[in-house]
mmCIF file of C-alpha atoms in Angstrom:
data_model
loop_
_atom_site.group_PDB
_atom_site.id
_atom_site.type_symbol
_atom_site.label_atom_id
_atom_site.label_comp_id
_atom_site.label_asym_id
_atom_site.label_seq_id
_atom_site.Cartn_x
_atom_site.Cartn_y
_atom_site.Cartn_z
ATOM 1 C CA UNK G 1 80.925 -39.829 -12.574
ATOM 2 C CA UNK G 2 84.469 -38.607 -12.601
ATOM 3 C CA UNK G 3 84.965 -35.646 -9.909
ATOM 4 C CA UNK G 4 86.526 -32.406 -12.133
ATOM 5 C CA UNK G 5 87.442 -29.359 -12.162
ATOM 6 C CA UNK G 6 84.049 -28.138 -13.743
ATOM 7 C CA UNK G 7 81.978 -30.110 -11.418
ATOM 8 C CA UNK G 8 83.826 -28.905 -8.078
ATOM 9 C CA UNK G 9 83.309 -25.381 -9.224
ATOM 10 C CA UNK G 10 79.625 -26.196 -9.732
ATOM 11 C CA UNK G 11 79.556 -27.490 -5.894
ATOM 12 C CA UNK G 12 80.890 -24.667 -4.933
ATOM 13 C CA UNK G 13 79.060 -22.342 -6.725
ATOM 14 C CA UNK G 14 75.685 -23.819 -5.375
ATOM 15 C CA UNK G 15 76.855 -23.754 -1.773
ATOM 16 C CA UNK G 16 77.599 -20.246 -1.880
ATOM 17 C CA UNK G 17 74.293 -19.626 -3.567
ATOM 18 C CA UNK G 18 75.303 -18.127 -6.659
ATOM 19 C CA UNK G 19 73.225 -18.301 -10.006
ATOM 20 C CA UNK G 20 75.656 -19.132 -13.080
ATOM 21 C CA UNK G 21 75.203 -14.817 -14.174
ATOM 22 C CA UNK G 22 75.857 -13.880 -10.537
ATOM 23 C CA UNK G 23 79.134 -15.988 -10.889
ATOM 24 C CA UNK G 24 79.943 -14.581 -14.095
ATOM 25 C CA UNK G 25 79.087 -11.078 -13.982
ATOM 26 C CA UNK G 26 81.737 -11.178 -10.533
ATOM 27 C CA UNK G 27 84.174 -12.430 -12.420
ATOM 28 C CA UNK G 28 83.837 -9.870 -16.160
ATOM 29 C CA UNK G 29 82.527 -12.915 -18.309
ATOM 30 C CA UNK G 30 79.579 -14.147 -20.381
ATOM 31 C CA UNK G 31 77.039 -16.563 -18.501
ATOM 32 C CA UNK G 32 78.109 -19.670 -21.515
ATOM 33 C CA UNK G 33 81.837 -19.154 -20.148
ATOM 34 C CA UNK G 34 80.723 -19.988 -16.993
ATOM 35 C CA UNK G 35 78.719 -23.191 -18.478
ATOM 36 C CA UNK G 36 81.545 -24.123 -20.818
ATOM 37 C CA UNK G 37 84.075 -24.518 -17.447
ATOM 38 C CA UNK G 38 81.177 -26.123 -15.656
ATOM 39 C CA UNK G 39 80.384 -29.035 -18.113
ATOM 40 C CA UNK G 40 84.296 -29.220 -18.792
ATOM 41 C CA UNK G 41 83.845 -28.276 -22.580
ATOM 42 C CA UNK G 42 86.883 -25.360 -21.940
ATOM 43 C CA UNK G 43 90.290 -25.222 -19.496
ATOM 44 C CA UNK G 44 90.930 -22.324 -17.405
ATOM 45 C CA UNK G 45 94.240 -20.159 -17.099
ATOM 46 C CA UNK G 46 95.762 -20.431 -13.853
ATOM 47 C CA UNK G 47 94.711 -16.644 -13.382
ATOM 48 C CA UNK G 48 90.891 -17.533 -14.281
ATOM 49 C CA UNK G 49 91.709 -20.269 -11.578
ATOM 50 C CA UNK G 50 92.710 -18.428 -8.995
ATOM 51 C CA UNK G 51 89.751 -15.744 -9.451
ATOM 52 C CA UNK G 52 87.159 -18.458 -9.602
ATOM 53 C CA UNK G 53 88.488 -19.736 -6.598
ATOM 54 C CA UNK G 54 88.280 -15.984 -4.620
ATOM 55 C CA UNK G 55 84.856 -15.689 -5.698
ATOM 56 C CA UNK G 56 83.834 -19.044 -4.443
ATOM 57 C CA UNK G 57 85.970 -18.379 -1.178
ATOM 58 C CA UNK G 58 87.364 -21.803 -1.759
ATOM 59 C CA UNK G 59 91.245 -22.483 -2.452
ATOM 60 C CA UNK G 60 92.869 -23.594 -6.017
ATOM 61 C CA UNK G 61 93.583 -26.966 -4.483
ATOM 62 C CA UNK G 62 90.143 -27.967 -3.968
ATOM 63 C CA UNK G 63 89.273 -26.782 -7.656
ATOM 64 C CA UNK G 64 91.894 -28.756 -9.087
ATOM 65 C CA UNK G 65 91.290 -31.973 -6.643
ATOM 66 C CA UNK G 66 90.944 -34.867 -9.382
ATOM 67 C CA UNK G 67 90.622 -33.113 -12.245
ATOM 68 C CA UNK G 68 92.943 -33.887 -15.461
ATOM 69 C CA UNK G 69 96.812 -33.588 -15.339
ATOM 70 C CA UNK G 70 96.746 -30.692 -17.832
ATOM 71 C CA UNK G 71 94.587 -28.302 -16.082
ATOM 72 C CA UNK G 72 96.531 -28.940 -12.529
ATOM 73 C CA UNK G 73 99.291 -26.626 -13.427
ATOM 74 C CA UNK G 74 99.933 -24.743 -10.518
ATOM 75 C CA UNK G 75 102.041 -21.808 -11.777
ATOM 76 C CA UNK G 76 104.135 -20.695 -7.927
ATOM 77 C CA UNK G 77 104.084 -16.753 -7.387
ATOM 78 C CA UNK G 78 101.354 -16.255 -10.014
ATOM 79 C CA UNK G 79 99.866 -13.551 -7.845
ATOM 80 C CA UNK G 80 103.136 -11.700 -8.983
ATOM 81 C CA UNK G 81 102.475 -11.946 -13.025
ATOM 82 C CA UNK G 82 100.446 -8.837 -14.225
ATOM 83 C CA UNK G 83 99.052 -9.219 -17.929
ATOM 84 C CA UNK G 84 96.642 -6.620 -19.219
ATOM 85 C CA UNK G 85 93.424 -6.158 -17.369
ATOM 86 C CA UNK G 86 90.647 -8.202 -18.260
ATOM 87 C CA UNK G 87 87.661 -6.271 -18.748
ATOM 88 C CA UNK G 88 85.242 -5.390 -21.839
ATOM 89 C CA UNK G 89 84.935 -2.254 -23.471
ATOM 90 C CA UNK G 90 82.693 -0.417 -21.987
ATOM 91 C CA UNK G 91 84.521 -1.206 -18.384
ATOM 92 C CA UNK G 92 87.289 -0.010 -20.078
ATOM 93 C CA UNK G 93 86.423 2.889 -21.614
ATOM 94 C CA UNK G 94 84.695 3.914 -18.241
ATOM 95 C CA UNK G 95 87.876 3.476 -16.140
ATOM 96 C CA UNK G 96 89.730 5.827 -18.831
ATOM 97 C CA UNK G 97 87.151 8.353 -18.601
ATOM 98 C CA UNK G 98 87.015 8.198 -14.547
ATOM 99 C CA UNK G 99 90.766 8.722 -14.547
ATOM 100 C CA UNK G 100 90.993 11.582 -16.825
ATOM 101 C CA UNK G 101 87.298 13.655 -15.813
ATOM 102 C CA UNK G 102 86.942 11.966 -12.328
ATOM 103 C CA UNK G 103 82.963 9.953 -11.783
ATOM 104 C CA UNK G 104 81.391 13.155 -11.800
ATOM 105 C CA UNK G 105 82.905 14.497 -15.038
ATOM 106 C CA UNK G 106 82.477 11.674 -16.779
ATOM 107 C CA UNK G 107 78.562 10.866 -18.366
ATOM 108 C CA UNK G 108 77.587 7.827 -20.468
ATOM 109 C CA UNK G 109 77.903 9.975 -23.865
ATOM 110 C CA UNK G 110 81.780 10.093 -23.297
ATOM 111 C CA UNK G 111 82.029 6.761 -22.135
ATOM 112 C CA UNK G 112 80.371 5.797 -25.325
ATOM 113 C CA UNK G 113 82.152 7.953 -27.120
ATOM 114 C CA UNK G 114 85.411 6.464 -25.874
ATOM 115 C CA UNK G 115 84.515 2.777 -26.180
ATOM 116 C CA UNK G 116 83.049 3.795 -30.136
ATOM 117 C CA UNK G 117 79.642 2.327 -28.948
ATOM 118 C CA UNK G 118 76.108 4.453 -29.038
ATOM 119 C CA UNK G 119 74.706 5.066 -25.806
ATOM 120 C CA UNK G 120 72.087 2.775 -26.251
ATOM 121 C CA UNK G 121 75.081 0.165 -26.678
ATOM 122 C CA UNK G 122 76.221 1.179 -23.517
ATOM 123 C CA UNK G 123 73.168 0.994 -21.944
ATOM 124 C CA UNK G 124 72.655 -2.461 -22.880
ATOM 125 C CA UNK G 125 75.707 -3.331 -20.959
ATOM 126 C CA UNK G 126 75.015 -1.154 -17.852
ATOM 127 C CA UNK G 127 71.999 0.349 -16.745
ATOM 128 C CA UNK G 128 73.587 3.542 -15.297
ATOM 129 C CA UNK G 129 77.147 4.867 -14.909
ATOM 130 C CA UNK G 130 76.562 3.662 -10.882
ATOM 131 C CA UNK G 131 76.747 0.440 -12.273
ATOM 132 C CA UNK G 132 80.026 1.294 -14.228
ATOM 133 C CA UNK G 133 81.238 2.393 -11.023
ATOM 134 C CA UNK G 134 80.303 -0.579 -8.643
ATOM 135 C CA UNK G 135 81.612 -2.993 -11.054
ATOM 136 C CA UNK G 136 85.003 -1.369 -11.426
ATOM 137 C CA UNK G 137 85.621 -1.567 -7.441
ATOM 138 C CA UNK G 138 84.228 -5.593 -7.265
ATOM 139 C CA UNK G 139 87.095 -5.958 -9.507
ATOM 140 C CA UNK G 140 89.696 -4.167 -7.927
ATOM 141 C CA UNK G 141 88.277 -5.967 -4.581
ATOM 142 C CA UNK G 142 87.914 -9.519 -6.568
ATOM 143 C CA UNK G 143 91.932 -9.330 -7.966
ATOM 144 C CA UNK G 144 93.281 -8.014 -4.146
ATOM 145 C CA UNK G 145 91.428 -10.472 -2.567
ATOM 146 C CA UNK G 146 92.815 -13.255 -4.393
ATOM 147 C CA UNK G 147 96.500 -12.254 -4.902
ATOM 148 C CA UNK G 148 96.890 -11.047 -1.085
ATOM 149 C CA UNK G 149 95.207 -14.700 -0.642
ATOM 150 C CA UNK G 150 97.738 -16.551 -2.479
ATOM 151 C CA UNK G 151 100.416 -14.252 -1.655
ATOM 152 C CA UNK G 152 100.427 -15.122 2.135
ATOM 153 C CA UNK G 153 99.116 -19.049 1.395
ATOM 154 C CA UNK G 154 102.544 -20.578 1.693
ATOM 155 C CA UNK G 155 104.254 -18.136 3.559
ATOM 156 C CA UNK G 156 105.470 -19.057 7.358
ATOM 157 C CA UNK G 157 104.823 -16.868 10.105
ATOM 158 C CA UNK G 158 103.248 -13.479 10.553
ATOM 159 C CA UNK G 159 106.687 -11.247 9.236
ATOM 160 C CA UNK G 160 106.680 -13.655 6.243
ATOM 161 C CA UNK G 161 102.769 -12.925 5.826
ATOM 162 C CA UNK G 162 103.026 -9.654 6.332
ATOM 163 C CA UNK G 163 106.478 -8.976 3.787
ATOM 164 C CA UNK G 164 104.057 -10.899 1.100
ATOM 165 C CA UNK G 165 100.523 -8.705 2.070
ATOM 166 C CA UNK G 166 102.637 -5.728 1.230
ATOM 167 C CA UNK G 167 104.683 -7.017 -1.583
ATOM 168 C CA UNK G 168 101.170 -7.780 -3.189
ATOM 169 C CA UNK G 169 99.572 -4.626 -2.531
ATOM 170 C CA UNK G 170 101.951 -2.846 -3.830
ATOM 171 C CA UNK G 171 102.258 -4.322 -6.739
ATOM 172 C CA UNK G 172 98.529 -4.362 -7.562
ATOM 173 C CA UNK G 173 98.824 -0.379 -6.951
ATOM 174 C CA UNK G 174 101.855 0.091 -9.138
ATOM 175 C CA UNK G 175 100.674 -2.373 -11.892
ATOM 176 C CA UNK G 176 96.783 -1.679 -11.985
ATOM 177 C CA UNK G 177 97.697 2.129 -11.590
ATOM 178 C CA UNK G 178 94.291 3.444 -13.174
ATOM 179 C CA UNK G 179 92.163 0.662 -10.411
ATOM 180 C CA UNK G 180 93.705 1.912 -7.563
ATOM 181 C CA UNK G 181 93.391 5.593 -8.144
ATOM 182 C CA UNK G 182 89.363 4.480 -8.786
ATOM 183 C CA UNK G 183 89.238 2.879 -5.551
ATOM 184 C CA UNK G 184 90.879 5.717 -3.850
ATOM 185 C CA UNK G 185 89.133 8.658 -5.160
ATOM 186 C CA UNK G 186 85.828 7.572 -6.283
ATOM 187 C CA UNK G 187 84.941 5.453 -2.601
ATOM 188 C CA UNK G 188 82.938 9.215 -2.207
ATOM 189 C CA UNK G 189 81.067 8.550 -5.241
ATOM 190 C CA UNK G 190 79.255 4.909 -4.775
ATOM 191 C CA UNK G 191 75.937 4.529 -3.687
ATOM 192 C CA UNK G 192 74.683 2.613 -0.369
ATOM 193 C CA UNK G 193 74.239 -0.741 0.175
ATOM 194 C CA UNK G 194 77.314 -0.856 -2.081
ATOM 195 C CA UNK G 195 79.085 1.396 -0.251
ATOM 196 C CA UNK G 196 79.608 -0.036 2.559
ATOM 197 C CA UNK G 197 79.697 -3.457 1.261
ATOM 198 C CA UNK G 198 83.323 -2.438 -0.210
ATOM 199 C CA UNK G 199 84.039 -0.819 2.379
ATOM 200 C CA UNK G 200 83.658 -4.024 4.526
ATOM 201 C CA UNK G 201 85.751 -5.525 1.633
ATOM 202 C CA UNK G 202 88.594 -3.253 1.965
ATOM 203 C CA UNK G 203 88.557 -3.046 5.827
ATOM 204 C CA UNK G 204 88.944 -7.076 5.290
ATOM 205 C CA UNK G 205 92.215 -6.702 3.907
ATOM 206 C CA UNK G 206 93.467 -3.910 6.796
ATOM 207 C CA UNK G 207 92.391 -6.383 9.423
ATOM 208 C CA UNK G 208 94.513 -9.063 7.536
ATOM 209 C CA UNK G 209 97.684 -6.789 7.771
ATOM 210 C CA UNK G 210 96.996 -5.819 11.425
ATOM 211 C CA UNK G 211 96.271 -9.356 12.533
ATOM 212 C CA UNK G 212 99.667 -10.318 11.110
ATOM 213 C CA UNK G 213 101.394 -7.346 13.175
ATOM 214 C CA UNK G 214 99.832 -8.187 16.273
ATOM 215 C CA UNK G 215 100.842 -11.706 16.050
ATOM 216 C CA UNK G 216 104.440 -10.557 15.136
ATOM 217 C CA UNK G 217 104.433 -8.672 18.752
ATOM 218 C CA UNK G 218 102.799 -11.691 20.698
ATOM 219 C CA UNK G 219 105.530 -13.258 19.335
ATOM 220 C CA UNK G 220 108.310 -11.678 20.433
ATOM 221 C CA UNK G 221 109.727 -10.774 16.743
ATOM 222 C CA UNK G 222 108.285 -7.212 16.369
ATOM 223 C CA UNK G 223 108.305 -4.396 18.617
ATOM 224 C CA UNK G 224 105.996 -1.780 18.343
ATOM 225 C CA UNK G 225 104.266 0.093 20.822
ATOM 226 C CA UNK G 226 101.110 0.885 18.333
ATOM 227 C CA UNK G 227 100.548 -2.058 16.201
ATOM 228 C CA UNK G 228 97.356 -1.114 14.844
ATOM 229 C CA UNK G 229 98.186 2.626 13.637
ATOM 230 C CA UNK G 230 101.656 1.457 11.806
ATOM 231 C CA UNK G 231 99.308 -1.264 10.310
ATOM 232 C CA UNK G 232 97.416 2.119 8.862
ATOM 233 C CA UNK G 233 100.327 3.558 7.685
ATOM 234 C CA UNK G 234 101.720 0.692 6.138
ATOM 235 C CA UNK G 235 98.360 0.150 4.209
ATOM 236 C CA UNK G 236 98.540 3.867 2.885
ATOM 237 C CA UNK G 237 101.804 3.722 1.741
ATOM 238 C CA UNK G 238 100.674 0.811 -0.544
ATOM 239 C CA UNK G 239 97.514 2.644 -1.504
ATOM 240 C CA UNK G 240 98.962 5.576 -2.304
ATOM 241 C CA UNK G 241 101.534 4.658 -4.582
ATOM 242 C CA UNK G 242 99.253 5.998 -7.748
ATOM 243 C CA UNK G 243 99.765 9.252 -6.943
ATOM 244 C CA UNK G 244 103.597 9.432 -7.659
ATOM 245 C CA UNK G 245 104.870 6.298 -8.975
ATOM 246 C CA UNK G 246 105.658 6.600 -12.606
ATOM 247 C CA UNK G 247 105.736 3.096 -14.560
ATOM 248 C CA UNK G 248 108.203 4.917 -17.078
ATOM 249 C CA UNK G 249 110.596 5.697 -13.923
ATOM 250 C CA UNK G 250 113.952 3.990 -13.198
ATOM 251 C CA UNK G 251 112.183 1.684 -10.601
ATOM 252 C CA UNK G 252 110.250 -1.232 -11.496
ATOM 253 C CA UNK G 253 107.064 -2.302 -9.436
ATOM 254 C CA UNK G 254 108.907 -5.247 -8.769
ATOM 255 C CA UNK G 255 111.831 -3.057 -7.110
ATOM 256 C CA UNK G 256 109.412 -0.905 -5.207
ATOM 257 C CA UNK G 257 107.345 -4.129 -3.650
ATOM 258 C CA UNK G 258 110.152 -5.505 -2.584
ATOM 259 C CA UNK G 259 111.451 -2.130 -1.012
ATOM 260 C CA UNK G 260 108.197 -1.575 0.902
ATOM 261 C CA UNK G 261 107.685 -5.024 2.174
ATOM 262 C CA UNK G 262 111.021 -4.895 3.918
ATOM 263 C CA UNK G 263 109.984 -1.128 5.018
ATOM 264 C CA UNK G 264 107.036 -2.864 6.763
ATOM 265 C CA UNK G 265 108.931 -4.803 8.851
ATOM 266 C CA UNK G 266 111.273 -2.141 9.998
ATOM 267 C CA UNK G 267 108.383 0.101 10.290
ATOM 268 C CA UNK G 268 107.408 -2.719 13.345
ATOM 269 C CA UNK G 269 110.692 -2.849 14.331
ATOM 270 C CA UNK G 270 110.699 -6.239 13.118
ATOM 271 C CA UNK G 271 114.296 -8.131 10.830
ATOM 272 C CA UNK G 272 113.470 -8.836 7.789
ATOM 273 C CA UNK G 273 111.927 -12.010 6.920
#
């Protein structure tokens, strides 16, 4: 039997122990989706690639190992390209109302009321507004995780990683604007064990950044006498950037990426890479 994309994801899928709705409800899709990339009856986008690949914690390549010509499209710098977010309408409506009323201010009758649904149609979607909630930060988690990931995949040496970790972050926090201020104001609001599972998810990608610095310094090619606090500060610069950037500025998130990841590396006392 010829090796494809479908059945590679399968693999994968099993050795990570996932169940086809685990799998799907990490990624925002329906269980048949899931089945229909499986048994090779639909292609994937090389963004739905990419995101399969994160939540199997295996790399695009080994996806797209053997399988057909037209679904090997690698697409360079795709963790760069920002189309609209894909998420249903409830998820949507919920990440509208958390932004204007904040978690607490918001209850399922205006969520419901936003997305045009009755409650009960909301309810049959999510059992509470916790679950709103959790599932809003997996997939701010699930889209950093993979464009840091591909960000710093071809990149050579730790100032090269590090210029791409921040050019990435930032643009997630300038181009998923309503996400990030989620994940930075609402961290207060989620329940334990989820809690501190993304928590360990977002420490994840401060350790990547720090690593990268203290390498840098081992090195020789960045001088700094507190590696891991600048590796704090360069982190909140990114995550703050909802508070004050304004998509209708002068400055494009493309401009202000590329401004802070060569701010990183003077912050280090680094040249730019």
């Amino acid at each position: 039997m010829a090796v494809t994309l479908g059945t590679r994801m399968r693999a994968a899928r099993r050795r990570r122990g996932l169940s086809v709705r685990a799998l799907a409800d990490r990624l925002g899709v329906s269980a048949a989706t899931i089945s229909a990339i499986e048994n090779d009856r639909t292609g994937v986008s090389v963004r739905r690639l990419l995101q399969l690949a994160a939540a199997l914690d295996v790399s695009a390549g080994f996806l797209l190992h053997n399988a057909p010509a037209a679904q090997a499209c690698e697409a360079p710098g795709a963790w760069r390209v920002f189309g609209p977010a894909e998420v249903d309408p409830v998820l949507a409506a919920a990440i509208e109302e958390f932004v204007r009323a904040g978690y607490h201010g918001t209850t399922m009758r205006t969520i419901a009321a936003r997305a045009g649904m009755s409650i009960p149609g909301i309810y049959h979607h999510y059992e509470s507004k916790q679950a709103l909630l959790v599932r809003i930060l997996d997939l701010t988690m699930d889209e950093i995780d993979w464009r840091i990931r591909e960000a710093a995949a071809d990149a050579d040496g730790p100032l090269t990683r590090l210029a791409r970790l921040v050019e990435a972050l930032a643009l997630f926090h300038t181009s998923r604007p309503e996400l990030a201020f989620i994940g930075a104001s609402e961290m207060r609001s989620i329940d334990e064990p989820d809690r501190g599972r993304v928590a360990a998810r977002r420490d994840a990608v401060q350790h990547r950044i720090d690593q990268e610095i203290t390498h840098a310094v081992e090195r020789g090619e960045a001088h700094t006498a507190m590696p891991l606090e600048t590796g704090r500060a360069i982190a909140t610069m990114c995550t703050s950037l909802p508070q004050w950037f304004d998509p209708a500025g002068p400055t494009s998130p493309a401009e202000i990426a590329r401004e802070y990841a060569g701010l990183a590396l003077r912050m280090i006392g680094a040249e730019a890479a």
